[in-house]
XYZ file of C-alpha atoms in Angstrom:
531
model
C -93.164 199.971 5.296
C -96.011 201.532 3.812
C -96.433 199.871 0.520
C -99.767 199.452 -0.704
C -101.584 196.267 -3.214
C -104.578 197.670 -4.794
C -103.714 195.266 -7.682
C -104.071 192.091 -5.333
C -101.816 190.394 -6.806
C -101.691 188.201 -3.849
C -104.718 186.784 -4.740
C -103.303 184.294 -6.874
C -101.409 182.800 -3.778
C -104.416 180.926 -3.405
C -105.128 179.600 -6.737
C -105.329 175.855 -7.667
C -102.715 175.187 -9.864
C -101.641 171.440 -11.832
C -98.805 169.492 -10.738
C -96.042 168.648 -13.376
C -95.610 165.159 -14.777
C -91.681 165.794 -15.229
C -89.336 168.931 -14.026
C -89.224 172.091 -16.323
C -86.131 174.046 -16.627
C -85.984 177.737 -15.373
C -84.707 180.527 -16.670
C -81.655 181.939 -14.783
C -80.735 185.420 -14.944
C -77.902 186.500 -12.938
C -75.163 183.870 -12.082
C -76.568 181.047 -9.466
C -73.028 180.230 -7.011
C -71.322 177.634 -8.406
C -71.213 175.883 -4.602
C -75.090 175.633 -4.644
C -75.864 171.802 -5.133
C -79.113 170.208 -4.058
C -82.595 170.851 -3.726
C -85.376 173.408 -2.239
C -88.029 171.563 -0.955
C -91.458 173.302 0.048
C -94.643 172.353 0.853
C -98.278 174.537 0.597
C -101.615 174.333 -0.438
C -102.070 173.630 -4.290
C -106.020 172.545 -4.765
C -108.324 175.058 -3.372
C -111.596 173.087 -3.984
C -112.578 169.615 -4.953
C -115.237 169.539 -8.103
C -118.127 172.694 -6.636
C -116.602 171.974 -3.206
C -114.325 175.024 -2.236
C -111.764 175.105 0.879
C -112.233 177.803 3.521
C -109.269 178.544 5.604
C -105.608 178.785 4.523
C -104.609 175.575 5.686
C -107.254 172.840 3.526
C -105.981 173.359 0.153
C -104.300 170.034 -0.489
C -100.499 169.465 -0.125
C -98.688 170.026 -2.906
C -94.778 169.335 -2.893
C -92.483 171.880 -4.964
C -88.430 171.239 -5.757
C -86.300 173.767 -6.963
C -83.467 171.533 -7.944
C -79.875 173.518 -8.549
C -77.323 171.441 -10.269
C -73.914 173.170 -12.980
C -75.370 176.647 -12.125
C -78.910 175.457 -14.187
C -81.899 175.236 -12.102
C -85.487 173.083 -12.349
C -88.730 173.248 -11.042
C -91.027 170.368 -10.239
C -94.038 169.993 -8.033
C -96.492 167.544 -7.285
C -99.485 166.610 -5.404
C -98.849 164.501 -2.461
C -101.089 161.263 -2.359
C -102.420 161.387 1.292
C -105.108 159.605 1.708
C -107.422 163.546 1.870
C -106.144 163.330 -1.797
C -106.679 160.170 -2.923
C -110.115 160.288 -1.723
C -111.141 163.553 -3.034
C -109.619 162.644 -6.465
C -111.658 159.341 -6.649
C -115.026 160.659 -4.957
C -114.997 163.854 -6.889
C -115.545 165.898 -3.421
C -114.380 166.668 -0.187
C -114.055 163.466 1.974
C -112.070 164.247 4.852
C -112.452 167.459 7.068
C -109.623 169.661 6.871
C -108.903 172.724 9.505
C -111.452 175.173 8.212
C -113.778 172.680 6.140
C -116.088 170.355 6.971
C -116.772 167.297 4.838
C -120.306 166.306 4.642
C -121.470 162.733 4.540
C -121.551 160.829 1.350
C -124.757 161.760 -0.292
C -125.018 158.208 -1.707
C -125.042 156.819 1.729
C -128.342 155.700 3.249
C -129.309 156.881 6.700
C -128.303 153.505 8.258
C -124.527 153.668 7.169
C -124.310 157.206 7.856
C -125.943 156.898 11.740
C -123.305 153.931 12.266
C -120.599 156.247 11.271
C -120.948 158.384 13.558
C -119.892 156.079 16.247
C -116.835 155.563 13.723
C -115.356 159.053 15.305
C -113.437 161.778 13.284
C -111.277 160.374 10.819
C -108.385 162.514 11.330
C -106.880 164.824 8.340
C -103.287 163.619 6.807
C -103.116 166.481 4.294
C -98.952 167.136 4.935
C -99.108 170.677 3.708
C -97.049 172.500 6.250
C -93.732 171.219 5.962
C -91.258 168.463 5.232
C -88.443 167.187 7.255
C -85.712 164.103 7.614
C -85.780 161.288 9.796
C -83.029 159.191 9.300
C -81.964 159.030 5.537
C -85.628 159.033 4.915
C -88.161 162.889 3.813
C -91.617 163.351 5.600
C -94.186 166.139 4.747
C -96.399 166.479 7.458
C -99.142 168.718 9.004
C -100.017 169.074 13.000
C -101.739 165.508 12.930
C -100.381 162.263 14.155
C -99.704 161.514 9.980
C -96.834 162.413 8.533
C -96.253 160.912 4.609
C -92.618 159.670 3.731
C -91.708 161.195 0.523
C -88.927 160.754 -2.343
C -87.084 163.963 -2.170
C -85.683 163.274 -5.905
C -89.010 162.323 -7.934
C -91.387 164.217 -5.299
C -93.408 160.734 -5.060
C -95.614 159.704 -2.311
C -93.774 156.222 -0.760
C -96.631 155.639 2.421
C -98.417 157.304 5.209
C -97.138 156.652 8.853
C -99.212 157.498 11.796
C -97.367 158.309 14.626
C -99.480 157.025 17.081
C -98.422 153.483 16.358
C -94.980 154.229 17.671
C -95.485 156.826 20.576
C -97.523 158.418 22.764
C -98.724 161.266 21.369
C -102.066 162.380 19.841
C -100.384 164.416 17.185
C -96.886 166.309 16.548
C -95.733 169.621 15.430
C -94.476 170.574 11.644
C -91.279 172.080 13.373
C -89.318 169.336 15.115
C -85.725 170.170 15.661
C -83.277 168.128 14.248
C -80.262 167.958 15.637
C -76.762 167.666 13.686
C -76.439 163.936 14.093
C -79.643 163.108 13.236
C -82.019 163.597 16.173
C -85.256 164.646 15.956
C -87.357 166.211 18.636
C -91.167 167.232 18.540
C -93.557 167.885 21.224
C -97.451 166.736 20.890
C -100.615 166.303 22.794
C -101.082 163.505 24.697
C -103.507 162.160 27.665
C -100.995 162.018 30.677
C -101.995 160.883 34.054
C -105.691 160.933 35.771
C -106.913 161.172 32.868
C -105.358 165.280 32.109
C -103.823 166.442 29.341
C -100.512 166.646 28.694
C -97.512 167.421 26.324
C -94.839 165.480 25.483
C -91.524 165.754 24.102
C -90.795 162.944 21.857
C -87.483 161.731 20.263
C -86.389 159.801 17.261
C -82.798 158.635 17.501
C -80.368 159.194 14.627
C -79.815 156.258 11.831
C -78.086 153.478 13.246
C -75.882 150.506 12.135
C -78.933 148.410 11.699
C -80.203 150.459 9.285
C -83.765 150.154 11.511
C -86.282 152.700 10.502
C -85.385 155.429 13.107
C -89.252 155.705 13.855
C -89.554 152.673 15.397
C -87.058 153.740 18.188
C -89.168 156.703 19.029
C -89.414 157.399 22.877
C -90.761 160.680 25.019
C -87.832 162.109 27.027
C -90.198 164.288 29.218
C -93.933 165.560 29.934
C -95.003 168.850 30.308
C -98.279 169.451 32.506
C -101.567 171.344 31.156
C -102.260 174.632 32.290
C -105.809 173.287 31.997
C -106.554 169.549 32.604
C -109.162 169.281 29.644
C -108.262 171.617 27.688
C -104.732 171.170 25.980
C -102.799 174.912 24.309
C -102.124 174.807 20.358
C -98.477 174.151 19.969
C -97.040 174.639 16.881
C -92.890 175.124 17.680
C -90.824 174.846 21.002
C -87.233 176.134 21.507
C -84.329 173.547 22.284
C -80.706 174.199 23.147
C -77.690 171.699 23.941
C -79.149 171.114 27.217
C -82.861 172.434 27.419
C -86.436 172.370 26.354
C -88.904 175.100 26.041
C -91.760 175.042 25.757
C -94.424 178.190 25.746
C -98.111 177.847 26.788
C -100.083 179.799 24.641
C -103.943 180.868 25.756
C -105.594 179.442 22.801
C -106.882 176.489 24.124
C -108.488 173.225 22.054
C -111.557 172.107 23.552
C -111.443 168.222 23.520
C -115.097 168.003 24.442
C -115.858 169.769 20.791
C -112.736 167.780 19.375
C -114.451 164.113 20.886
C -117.549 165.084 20.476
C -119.301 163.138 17.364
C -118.216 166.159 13.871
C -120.444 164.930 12.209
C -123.785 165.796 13.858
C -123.153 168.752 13.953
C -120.731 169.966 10.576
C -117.463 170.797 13.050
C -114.183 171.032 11.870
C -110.701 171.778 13.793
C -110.954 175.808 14.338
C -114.659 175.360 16.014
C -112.824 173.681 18.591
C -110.207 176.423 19.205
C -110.925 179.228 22.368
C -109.141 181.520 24.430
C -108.805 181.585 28.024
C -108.804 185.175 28.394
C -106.921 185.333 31.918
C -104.416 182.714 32.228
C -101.910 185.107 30.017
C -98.819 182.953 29.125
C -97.217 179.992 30.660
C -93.539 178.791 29.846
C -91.508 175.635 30.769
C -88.216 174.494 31.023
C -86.976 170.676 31.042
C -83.216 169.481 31.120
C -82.977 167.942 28.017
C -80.412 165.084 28.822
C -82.472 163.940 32.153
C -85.659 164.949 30.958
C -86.524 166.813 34.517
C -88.783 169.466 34.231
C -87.357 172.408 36.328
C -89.601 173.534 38.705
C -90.396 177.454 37.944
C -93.446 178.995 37.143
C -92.691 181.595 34.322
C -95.699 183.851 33.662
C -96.283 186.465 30.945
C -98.951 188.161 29.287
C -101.040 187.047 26.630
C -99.545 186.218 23.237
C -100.197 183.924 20.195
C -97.088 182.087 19.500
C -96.565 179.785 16.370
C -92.486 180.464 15.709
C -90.053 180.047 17.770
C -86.436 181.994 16.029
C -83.882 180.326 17.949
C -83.369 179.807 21.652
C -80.138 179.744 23.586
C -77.951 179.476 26.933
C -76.011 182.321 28.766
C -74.858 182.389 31.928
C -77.475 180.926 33.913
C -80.124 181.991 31.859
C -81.703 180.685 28.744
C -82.640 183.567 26.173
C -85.970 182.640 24.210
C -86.430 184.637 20.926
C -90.175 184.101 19.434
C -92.398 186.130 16.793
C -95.455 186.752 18.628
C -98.924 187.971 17.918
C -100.298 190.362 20.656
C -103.459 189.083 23.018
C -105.441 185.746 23.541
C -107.286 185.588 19.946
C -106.435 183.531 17.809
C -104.571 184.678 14.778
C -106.166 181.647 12.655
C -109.472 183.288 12.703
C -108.363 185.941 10.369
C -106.840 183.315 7.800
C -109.865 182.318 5.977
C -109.545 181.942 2.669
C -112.323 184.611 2.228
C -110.259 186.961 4.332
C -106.995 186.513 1.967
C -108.594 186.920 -1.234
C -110.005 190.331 -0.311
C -109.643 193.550 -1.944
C -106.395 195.411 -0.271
C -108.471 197.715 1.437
C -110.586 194.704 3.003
C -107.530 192.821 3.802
C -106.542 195.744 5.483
C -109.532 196.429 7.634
C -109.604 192.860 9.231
C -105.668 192.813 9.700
C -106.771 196.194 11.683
C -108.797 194.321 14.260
C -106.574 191.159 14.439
C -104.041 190.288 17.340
C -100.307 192.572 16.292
C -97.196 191.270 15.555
C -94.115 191.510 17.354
C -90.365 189.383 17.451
C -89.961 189.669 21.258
C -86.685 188.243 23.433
C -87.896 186.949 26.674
C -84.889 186.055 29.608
C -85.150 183.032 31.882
C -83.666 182.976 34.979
C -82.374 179.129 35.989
C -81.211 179.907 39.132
C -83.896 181.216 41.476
C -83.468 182.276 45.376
C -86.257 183.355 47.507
C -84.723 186.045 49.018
C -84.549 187.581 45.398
C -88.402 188.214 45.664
C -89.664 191.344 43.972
C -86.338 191.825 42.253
C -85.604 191.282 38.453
C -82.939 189.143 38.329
C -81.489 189.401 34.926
C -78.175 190.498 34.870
C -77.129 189.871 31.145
C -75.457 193.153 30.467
C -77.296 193.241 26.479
C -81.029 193.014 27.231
C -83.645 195.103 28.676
C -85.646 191.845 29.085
C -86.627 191.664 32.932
C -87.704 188.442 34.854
C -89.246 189.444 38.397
C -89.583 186.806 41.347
C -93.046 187.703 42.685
C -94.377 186.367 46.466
C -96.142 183.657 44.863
C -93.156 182.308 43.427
C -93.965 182.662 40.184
C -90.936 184.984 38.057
C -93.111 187.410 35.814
C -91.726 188.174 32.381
C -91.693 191.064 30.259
C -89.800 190.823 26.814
C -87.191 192.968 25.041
C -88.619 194.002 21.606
C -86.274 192.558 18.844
C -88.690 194.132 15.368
C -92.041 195.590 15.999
C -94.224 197.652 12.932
C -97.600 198.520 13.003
C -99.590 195.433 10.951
C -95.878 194.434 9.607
C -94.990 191.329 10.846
C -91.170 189.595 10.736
C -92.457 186.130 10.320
C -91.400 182.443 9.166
C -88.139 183.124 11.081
C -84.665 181.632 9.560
C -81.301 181.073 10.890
C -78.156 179.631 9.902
C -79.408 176.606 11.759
C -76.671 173.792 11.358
C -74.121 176.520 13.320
C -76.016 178.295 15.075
C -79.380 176.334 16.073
C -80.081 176.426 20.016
C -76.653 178.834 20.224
C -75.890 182.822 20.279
C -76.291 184.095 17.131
C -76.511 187.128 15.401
C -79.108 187.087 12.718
C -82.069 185.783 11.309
C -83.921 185.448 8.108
C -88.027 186.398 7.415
C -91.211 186.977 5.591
C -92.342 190.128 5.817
C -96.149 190.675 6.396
C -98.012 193.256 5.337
C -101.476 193.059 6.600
C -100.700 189.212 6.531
C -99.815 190.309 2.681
C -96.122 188.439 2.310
C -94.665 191.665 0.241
C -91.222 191.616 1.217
C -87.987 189.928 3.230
C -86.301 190.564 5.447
C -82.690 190.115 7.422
C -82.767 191.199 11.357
C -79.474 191.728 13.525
C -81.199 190.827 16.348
C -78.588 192.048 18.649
C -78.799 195.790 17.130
C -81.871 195.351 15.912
C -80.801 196.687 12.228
C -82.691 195.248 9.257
C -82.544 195.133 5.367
C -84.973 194.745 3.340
C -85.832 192.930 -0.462
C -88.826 194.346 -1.398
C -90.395 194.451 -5.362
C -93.583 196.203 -6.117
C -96.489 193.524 -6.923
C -94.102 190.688 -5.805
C -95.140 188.357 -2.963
C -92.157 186.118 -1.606
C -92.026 182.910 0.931
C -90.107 182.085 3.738
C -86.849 182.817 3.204
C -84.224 179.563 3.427
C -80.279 180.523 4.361
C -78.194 178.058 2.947
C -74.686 178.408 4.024
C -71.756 178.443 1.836
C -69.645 175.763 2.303
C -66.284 177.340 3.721
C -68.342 179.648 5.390
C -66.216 181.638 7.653
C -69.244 184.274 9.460
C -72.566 183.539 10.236
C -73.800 185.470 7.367
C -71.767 183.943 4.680
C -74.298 182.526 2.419
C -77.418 182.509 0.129
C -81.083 183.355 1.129
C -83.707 181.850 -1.138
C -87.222 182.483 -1.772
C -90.333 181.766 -3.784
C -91.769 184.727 -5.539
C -94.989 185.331 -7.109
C -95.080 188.309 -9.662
C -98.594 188.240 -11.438
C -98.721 191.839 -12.549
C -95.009 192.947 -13.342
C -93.320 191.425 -16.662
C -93.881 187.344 -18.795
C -92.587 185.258 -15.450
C -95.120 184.664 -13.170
C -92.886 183.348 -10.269
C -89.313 182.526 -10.109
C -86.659 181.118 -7.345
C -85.110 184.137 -5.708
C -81.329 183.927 -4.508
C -80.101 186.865 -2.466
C -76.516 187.643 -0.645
C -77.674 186.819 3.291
C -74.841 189.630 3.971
C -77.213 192.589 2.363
C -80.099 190.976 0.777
C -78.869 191.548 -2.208
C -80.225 189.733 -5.344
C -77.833 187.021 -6.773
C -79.880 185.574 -9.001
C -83.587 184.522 -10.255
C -84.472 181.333 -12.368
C -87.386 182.162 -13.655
C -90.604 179.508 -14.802
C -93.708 180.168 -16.813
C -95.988 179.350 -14.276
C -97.837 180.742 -11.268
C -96.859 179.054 -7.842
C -99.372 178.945 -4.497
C -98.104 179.839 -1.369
C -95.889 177.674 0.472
C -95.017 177.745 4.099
C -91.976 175.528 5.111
C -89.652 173.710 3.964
C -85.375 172.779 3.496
C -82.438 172.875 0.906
C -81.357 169.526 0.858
C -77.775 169.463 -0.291
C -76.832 166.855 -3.209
C-alpha cells in the first residue's frame, strides 16, 4: 500500500491535451489475444480552461471521447472532443459560456445591462458536457453526464451526431451515467423528478430494447416505478443503483441537493452545481427495494449509517434476501468537495493532507431481508451461512443494517468497480475489477475475490491507471477467463507517455501494452464494444 508520488506525476491527469484529426497507431509490445476485436471507448475531461478562463473541479474540463481500437493483434488510438453545445460555445465565444459542476460562467461582458437583467428570468441553462461515460441504447452510442442531455455519438469516427434531452421523452429532471443495460437491450436509469404534491421524487425509467420498427428506442421510454424522498424538497445525489432479475435498489445517500439554491436565479449570485450540495447530518442512510417486473415498491424501511455512495459493484438475489455490494465513502460529507482541481494538482504531501480529513473509503456488503415478521423484532435475521452482514428488525419497524467489509485500507480506496457484467450482472459472482486510490491518487489496480476477500495487485512506480474494463474471452469457461484493460499515464518513467494496458483478469498479469506518443487525461467510464 504505501507507495509514495513526490514526482506528481499525476498532475498531468489534468492537463488539456488536442484531439486527433485521424487515429495513430500504437506501439504493441507483448502479444495482444488474437480473440480481442472491437473498441475501448472512454470518456474524461480533455480542456481544462477556455482562453484565461480555467475549470475548478474535476468534473468541468470538457468531454473528450478516446477509442482504443484492436483489430489483427495491431491497436489505434483516437480521441476527440465531443461537440456539446458547452463546447461549441466555448470554442466560438473564446470563454466559458455554460456553468459546469465546479465553475461558474459569468455573463457575456459584451452584453448590456438590459439583456443580461432579462436573462435572468431565462433560468439556468443546464450543462450537456457528456464527460462521464458512454453507453448503448438500441444500436445507437450516447456519452452523457448526470444532466437530462445525453449526446448520441459514432462509436467508429468518435463524431458528435446530436444532443437529446431526456426530458422530452420522460419524466425525469436528469439521469445517471450508470444505467444498467440489460442483455437484450434494456436500459434502466433512475433520475430526479417532481412526484406528487409537489415533493420530490426518483424514478426508475426504462428504454425498451430495438424493435422490428427500427423506432428510436428513446421514444418508447416509460418509468416502471417511483421512489419517495427522504426529504420532500430536498432530493439525495444519485449517481448508480443496483438491479437484479427481479429487483431495484436504490440507496439514499445524506448528501442532499438543495432545489431552492438549484431554482434560485445562478446568476445573481455566481452559483454553480456543488453550492447547492449539503448534508443532512442525522438522517444516516436510507435504502429501497422495488419488484422490478410490477414496479411495487416493497414496503421496508432499511436504515444504515451515514455513507457517500457513487458505485454500486453488483447486486444480487439469495434466498430471500438480496445482497447489495457498494464502494462507499465513510460519513455525510461529501466526497466532491475534495475534488477540486486545485486539490488534485497538489504537491503529494498536500494531496495527502486533504485526503487525511476527507470522508474514508470502504467496499462494504450490506444483506436485505425480503421477508419480514414482526415477531422477529430485535433479532438479526440474516441467515446466509457466508456473511457477517446483520439486518436487525427494530420496534419501529425499521430493519437496521450494518455491512460486512469486502476491502478496506487506510486512504486506499477499491474504486470504479468492474465485473464480468454480461454473465454475471445482478447474479452471484465471484470477483470484481478496480482503480486503486491512493489519496484519491489512481496508482494501481486491482482484482478482489469478494467472497475471500483476496486481492492482486498491478502496480508500476510513477504510473497512474483508469478504471479497469474485463472483457471476456469468447469461450470463456470461468468467470475470470478474460482480459482487464486500462489507461495508463507514465510521465516520468521511459519515451511513452501513456499506453493501453492488457492484463490476465486470472492474476493481473500484464499481457500486453500498445504504447502512443502522447499524454492522455483522466478518464472515468466507459465500454469495449466488440466488432
Amino acid at each position: 500500500f504505501r507507495v509514495e508520488h513526490p514526482a506528481g506525476g499525476y498532475k498531468k491527469l489534468f492537463e488539456t491535451v488536442e484531439e486527433l484529426s485521424s487515429p495513430v497507431t500504437a506501439h504493441v509490445t507483448g502479444r495482444i489475444p488474437t480473440w480481442l476485436k472491437g473498441s475501448l471507448l472512454r470518456c474524461g475531461p480533455g480542456l481544462f480552461e477556455v482562453g484565461a478562463e480555467p475549470f475548478y473541479h474535476l468534473f468541468d474540463g470538457q468531454a473528450l471521447l478516446h477509442k482504443f481500437d484492436f483489430k489483427e493483434g495491431h491497436v489505434t488510438y483516437h480521441r476527440r472532443f465531443v461537440r456539446t453545445d458547452a463546447y461549441v460555445r466555448a470554442m466560438t465565444e473564446k470563454r466559458i459560456v455554460i456553468t459546469e459542476f465546479g465553475t461558474y460562467a459569468y455573463p457575456d461582458p459584451c452584453k448590456n445591462i438590459f439583456s443580461r437583467f432579462f436573462s435572468y428570468f431565462k433560468g439556468v441553462e443546464v450543462t450537456d458536457n457528456a464527460l462521464v461515460n458512454v453507453y448503448p441504447i438500441g444500436e445507437d452510442y450516447y456519452a452523457c453526464t448526470e444532466t437530462n442531455f445525453i449526446t448520441r455519438i459514432n462509436p467508429e469516427t468518435l463524431e458528435t451526431i446530436k444532443q437529446v434531452d431526456l426530458c422530452k421523452y420522460v419524466s425525469v429532471n436528469g439521469a445517471t451515467a450508470h444505467p444498467h443495460v440489460e442483455n437484450d437491450g434494456t436500459v434502466y436509469n433512475i433520475g430526479n423528478c417532481f412526484g406528487k404534491n409537489f415533493s420530490l421524487a426518483y424514478n426508475i425509467i426504462r428504454i425498451p430494447p430495438l424493435q422490428a420498427d427500427k423506432e428510436d428506442p428513446i421514444n418508447k421510454s416509460e418509468v416502471v416505478v417511483q421512489f419517495p424522498c427522504s426529504d420532500r424538497f430536498k432530493p439525495s445525489y444519485v449517481h448508480s443503483f443496483g438491479l437484479t432479475p427481479n429487483y431495484i435498489v436504490f440507496v439514499e445517500t445524506p448528501v442532499k441537493i438543495n432545489l431552492l439554491k438549484f431554482l434560485s436565479s445562478w446568476s445573481l449570485w455566481g452559483a454553480n452545481y456543488m453550492d447547492c450540495f449539503e448534508s443532512n447530518e442525522t438522517m444516516g442512510v436510507w435504502v429501497h427495494v422495488a419488484e422490478k417486473k410490477k414496479g411495487r415498491l416493497l414496503n421496508i424501511k432499511y436504515r444504515t449509517s451515514a455513507f457517500n455512495l457513487f458505485h454500486h459493484i453488483n447486486t444480487f438475489e439469495d434466498n430471500g434476501f438480496l445482497i447489495v455490494d457498494l464502494c462507499t465513502w465513510k460519513g455525510f460529507e461529501f466526497v466532491y468537495n475534495y475534488l477540486y482541481l486545485a486539490n488534485l494538482r497538489a504537491n503529494w504531501d498536500e494531496v495527502k493532507r486533504q485526503a487525511e480529513k476527507a470522508p474514508q473509503p470502504e467496499a462494504r456488503r450490506y444483506v436485505l431481508p425480503l421477508n419480514v415478521d414482526k415477531a422477529d423484532t430485535g433479532k438479526n435475521l440474516v441467515t446466509l451461512p457466508y456473511t457477517t452482514a446483520t439486518a436487525t428488525l427494530r420496534s419501529d419497524e425499521t430493519i437496521w443494517l450494518e455491512p460486512e467489509v469486502i476491502f478496506s485500507g487506510p486512504r486506499h480506496a477499491f474504486e470504479f468497480p468492474q465485473i464480468n457484467y454480461k454473465k454475471y450482472g445482478g447474479k452471484p459472482y465471484t470477483y470484481s475489477y478496480g482503480l486503486g486510490l491512493n489519496h484519491f491518487v489512481p496508482d494501481r489496480l486491482c482484482k478482489l475475490n469478494v467472497k475471500t476477500r483476496e486481492t492482486w495487485v498491478w502496480q508500476e512506480p510513477d504510473s497512474y491507471p483508469s478504471e479497469p474494463i474485463f472483457v471476456s474471452h469468447p469461450d470463456a469457461l470461468e468467470e475470470d477467463d478474460g482480459v482487464v484493460l486500462s489507461i495508463v499515464i507514465s510521465p516520468g518513467a521511459g519515451p511513452k507517455p501513456a499506453y493501453l494496458l492488457i492484463l490476465n483478469a486470472k492474476d493481473m498479469s500484464e499481457v500486453a501494452r500498445a504504447e502512443v506518443e502522447m499524454n492522455i487525461p483522466v478518464t472515468f467510464h466507459g465500454l469495449f464494444k466488440r466488432a
